[in-house]
Each structure stands twice: as C-alpha cells, then as structure tokens.
PDB file of C-alpha atoms in Angstrom:
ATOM      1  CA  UNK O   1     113.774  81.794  96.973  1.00 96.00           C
ATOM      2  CA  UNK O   2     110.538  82.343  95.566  1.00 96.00           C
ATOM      3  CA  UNK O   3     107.098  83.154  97.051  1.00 98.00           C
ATOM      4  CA  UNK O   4     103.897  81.580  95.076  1.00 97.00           C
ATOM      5  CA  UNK O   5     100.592  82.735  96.183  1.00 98.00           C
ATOM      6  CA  UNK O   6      98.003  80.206  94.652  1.00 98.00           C
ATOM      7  CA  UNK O   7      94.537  82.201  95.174  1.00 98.00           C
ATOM      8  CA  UNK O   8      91.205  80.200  94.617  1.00 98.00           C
ATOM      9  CA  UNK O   9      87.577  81.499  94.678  1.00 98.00           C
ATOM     10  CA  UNK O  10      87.715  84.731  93.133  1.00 98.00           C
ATOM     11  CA  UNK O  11      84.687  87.047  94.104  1.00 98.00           C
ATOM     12  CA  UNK O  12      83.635  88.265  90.301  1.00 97.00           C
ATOM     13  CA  UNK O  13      84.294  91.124  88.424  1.00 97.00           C
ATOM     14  CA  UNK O  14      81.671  93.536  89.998  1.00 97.00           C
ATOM     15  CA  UNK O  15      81.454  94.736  94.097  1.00 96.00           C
ATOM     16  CA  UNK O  16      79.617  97.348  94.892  1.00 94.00           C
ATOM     17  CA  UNK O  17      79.640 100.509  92.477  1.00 95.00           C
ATOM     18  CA  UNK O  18      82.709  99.024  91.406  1.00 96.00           C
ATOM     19  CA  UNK O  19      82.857  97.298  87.754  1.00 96.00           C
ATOM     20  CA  UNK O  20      85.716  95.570  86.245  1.00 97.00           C
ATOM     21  CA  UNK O  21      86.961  94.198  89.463  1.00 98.00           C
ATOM     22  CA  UNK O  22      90.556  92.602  88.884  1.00 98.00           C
ATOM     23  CA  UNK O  23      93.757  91.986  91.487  1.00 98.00           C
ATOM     24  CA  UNK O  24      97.120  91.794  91.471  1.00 98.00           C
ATOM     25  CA  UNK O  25     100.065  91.697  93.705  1.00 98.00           C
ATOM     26  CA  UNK O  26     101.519  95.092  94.440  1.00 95.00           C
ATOM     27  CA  UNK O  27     105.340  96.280  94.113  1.00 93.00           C
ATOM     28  CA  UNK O  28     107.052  97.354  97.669  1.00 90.00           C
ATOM     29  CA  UNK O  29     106.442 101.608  97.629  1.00 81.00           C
ATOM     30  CA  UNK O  30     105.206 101.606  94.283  1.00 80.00           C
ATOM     31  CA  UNK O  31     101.326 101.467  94.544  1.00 74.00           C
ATOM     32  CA  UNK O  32     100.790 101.545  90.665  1.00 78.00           C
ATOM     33  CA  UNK O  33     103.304  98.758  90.307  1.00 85.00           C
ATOM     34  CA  UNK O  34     101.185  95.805  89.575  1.00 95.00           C
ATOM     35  CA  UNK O  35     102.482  92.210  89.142  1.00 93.00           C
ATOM     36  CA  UNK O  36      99.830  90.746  86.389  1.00 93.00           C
ATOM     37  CA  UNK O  37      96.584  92.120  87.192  1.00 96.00           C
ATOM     38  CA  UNK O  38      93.817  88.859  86.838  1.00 97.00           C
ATOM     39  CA  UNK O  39      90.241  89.178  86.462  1.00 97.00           C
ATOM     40  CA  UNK O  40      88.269  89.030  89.213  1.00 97.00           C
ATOM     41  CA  UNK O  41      86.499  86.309  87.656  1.00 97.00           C
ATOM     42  CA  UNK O  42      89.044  84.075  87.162  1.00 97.00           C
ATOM     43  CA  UNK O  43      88.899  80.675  87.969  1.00 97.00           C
ATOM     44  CA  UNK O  44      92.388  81.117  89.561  1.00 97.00           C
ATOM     45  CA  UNK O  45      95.258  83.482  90.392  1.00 98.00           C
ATOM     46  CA  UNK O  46      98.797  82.492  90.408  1.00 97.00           C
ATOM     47  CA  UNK O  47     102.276  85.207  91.487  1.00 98.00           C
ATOM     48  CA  UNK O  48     105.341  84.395  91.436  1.00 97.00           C
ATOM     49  CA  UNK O  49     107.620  86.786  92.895  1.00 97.00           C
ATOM     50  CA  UNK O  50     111.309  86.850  93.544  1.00 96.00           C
ATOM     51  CA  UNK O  51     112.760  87.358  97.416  1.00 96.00           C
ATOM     52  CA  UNK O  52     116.119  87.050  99.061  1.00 96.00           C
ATOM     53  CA  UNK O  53     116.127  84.761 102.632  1.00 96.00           C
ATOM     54  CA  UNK O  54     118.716  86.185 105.388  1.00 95.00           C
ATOM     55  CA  UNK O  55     119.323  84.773 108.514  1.00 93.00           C
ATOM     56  CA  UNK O  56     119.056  87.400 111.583  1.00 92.00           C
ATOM     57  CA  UNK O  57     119.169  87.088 115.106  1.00 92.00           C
ATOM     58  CA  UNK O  58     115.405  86.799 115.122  1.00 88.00           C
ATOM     59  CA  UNK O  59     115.394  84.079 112.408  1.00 90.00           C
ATOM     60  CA  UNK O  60     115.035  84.353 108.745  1.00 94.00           C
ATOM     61  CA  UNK O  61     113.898  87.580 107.072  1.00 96.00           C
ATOM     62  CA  UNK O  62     112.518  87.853 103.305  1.00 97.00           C
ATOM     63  CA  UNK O  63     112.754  90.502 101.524  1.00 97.00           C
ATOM     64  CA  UNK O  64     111.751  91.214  97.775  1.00 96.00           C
ATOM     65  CA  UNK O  65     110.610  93.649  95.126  1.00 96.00           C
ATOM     66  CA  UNK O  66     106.644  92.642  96.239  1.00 96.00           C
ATOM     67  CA  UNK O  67     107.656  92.084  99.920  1.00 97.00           C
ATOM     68  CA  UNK O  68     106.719  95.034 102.641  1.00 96.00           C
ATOM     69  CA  UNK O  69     106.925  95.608 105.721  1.00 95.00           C
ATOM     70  CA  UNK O  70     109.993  95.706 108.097  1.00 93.00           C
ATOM     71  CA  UNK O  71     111.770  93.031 109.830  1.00 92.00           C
ATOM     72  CA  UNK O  72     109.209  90.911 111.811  1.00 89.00           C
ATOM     73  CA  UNK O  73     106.628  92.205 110.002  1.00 94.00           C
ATOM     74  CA  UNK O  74     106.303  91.026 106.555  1.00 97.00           C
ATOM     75  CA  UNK O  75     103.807  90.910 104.414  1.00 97.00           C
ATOM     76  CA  UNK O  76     102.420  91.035 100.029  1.00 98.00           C
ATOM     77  CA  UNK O  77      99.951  93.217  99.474  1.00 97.00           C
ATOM     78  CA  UNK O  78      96.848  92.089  97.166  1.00 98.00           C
ATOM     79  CA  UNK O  79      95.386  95.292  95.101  1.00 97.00           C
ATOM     80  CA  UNK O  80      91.943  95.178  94.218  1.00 97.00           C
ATOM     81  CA  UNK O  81      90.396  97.322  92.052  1.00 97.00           C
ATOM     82  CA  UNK O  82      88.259  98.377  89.254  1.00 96.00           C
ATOM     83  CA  UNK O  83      89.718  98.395  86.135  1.00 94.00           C
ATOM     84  CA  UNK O  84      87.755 101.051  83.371  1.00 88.00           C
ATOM     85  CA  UNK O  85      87.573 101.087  79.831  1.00 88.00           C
ATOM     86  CA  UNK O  86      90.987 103.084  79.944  1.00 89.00           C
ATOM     87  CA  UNK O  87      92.535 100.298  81.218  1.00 88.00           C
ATOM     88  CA  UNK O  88      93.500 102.522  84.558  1.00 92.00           C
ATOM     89  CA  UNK O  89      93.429 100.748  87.690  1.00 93.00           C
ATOM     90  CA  UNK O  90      91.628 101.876  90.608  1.00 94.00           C
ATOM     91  CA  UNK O  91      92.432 100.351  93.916  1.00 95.00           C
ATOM     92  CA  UNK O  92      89.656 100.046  96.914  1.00 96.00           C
ATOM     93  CA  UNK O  93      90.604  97.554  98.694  1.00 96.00           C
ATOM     94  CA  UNK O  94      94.113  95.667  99.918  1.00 96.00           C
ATOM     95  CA  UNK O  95      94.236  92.072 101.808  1.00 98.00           C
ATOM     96  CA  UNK O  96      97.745  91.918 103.621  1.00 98.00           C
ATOM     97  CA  UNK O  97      99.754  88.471 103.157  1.00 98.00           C
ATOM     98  CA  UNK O  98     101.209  88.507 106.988  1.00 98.00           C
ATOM     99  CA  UNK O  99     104.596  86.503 106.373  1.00 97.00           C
ATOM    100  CA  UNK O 100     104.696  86.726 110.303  1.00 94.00           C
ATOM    101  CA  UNK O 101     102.107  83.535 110.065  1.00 94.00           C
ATOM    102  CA  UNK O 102     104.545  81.390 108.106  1.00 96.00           C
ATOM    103  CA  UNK O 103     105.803  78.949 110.791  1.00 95.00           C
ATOM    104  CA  UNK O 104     109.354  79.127 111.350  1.00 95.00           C
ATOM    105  CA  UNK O 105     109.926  75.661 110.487  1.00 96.00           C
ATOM    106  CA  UNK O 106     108.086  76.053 106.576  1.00 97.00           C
ATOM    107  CA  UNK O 107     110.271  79.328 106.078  1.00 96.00           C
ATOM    108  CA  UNK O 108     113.521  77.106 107.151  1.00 96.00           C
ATOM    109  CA  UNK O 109     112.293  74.039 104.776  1.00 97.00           C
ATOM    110  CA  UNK O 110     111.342  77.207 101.878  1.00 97.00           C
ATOM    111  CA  UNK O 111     114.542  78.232 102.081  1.00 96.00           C
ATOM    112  CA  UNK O 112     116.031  75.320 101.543  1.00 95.00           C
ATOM    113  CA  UNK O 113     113.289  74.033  98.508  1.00 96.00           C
ATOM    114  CA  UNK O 114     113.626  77.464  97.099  1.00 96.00           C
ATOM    115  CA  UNK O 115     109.540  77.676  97.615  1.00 97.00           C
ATOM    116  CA  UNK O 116     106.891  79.104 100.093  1.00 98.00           C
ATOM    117  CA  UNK O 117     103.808  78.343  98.322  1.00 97.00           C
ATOM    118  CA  UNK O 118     100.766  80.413 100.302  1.00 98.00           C
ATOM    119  CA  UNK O 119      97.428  79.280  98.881  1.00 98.00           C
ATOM    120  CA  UNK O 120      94.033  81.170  99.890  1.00 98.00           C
ATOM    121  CA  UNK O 121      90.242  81.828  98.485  1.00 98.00           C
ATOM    122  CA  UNK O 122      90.208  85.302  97.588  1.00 98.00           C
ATOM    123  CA  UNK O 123      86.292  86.035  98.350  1.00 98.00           C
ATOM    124  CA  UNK O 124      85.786  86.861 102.278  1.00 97.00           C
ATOM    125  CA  UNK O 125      82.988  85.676 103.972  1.00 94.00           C
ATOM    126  CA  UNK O 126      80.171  88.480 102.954  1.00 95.00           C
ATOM    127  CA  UNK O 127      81.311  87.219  98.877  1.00 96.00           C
ATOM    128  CA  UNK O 128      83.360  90.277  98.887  1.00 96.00           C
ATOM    129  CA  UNK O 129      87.372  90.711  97.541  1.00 98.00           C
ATOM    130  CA  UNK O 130      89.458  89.790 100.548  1.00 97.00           C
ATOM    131  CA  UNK O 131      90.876  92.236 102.409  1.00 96.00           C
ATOM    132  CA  UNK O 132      92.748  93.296 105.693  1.00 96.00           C
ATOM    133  CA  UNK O 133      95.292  91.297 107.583  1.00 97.00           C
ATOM    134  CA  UNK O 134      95.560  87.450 106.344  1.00 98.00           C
ATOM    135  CA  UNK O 135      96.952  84.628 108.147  1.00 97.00           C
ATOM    136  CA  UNK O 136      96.095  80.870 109.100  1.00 97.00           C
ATOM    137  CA  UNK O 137      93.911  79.858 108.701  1.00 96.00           C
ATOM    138  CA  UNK O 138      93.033  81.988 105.459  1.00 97.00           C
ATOM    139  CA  UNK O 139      95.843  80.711 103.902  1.00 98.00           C
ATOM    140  CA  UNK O 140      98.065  77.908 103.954  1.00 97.00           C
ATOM    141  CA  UNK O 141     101.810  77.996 103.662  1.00 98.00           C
ATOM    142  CA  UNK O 142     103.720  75.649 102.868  1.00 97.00           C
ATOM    143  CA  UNK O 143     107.429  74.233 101.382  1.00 96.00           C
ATOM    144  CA  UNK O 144     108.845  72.934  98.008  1.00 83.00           C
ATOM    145  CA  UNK O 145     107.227  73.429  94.674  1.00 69.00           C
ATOM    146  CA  UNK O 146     103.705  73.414  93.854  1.00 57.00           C
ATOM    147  CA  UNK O 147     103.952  69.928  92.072  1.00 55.00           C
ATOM    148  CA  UNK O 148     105.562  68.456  95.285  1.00 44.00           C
ATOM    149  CA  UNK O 149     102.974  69.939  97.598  1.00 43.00           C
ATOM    150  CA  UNK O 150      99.658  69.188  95.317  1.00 44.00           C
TER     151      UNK O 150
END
C-alpha cells in the first residue's frame, strides 16, 4: 500500500525570523532524512511513501520507511524548516499525521485499493506552518487513488 498526503494552502516561504521556509515528510529515526523538501510557497505538496498493511489483533497496522510511532499510534511527521543559502535544512516546527484518525473502515478499503490518500491545508489558523497533532477534521482520509477520489 501506499500513503499520499495531498497538502493545500501552503503558509509562504518566510515565518517569523525564519527565511526560506520549505517542508517535507520525514524518514522514521532519521530526522535529516527528508522525502522531497517543497517550498513553502508552493501552490501544492504531494508524498508518496511506501508502507506495508498487517492485520493484528487490534486491526490493521502500517508500517513504512516515513511511518512512526508504535502500534496504535501511528503517525508521518511533516518537517518544517528554513532552508539557507547552503542548502542545510533547519527544522522548527513538526505537524504529526495521527494514522489513529483514519477510520477503520478507509484503512480496510486502502488496503484493499492499495491507497490512503490524506489531504490537508498546511497553514494553521494564525497563517502559520501547521504543526502538532493532526486529525479530522484537518485532514481528510480517504480510499483508492487520487483520480478515483477527485
């Protein structure tokens, strides 16, 4: 299966004392791993990462290179940060994809389309890069393929 976050209203490239803002999808205990890094300007943001689907006795469990978290408590991690004219990333800020706030019926039909498709605006409420724990109704999951969904 594959996860495909969709993110939508992107907060700029400056916030704060920070310049070059820019965010990418982070690799499980690798915090420099970064999973193409997109401007915080962007008109759009688009991962697609790889997972494995198991069945437990407490339901289905993903797992992945970008997927932390243990069992029954999933989640992506979205880096922000500032990106200088060395090209180094900075991170100051994460927003947690809670996988916990998939309902158990999507994950089943993901599974079975080979999709969860999570779409979300990545400015927060104060214009600022998203951050902290995110589920519904900050983003929408969803089943199948992006063309199927819309």
């Amino acid at each position: 299966m594959r996860i495909r976050i969709e993110g939508s209203d992107l907060p700029g490239r400056t916030f704060g004392d920070h310049r070059g803002v820019h965010v990418a999808v982070q690799r499980r205990a690798r915090s420099a791993e970064l999973l193409d890094p997109r401007p915080g300007d962007a008109a759009a943001a688009t991962w697609d990462l790889d997972c494995r689907v198991r069945e437990t006795p407490d339901g289905l469990d993903v797992t992945g290179p970008c997927v932390q978290g243990g069992p029954g408590a999933r989640f992506v991690y979205l880096s922000w940060g500032a990106v200088g004219d060395s090209g180094d990333f900075t991170m100051f800020r994460r927003a947690k994809l809670m996988l916990d706030g998939v309902d158990p019926g999507t994950l089943r039909a993901a599974a079975r389309s080979g999709t969860l498709l999570g779409r979300l605006g990545l400015t927060d409420a104060r214009g600022g890069p998203l951050c902290a724990a995110v589920r519904p109704p900050l983003i929408m999951w969803s089943a199948g393929t992006p063309d199927a969904t819309g």
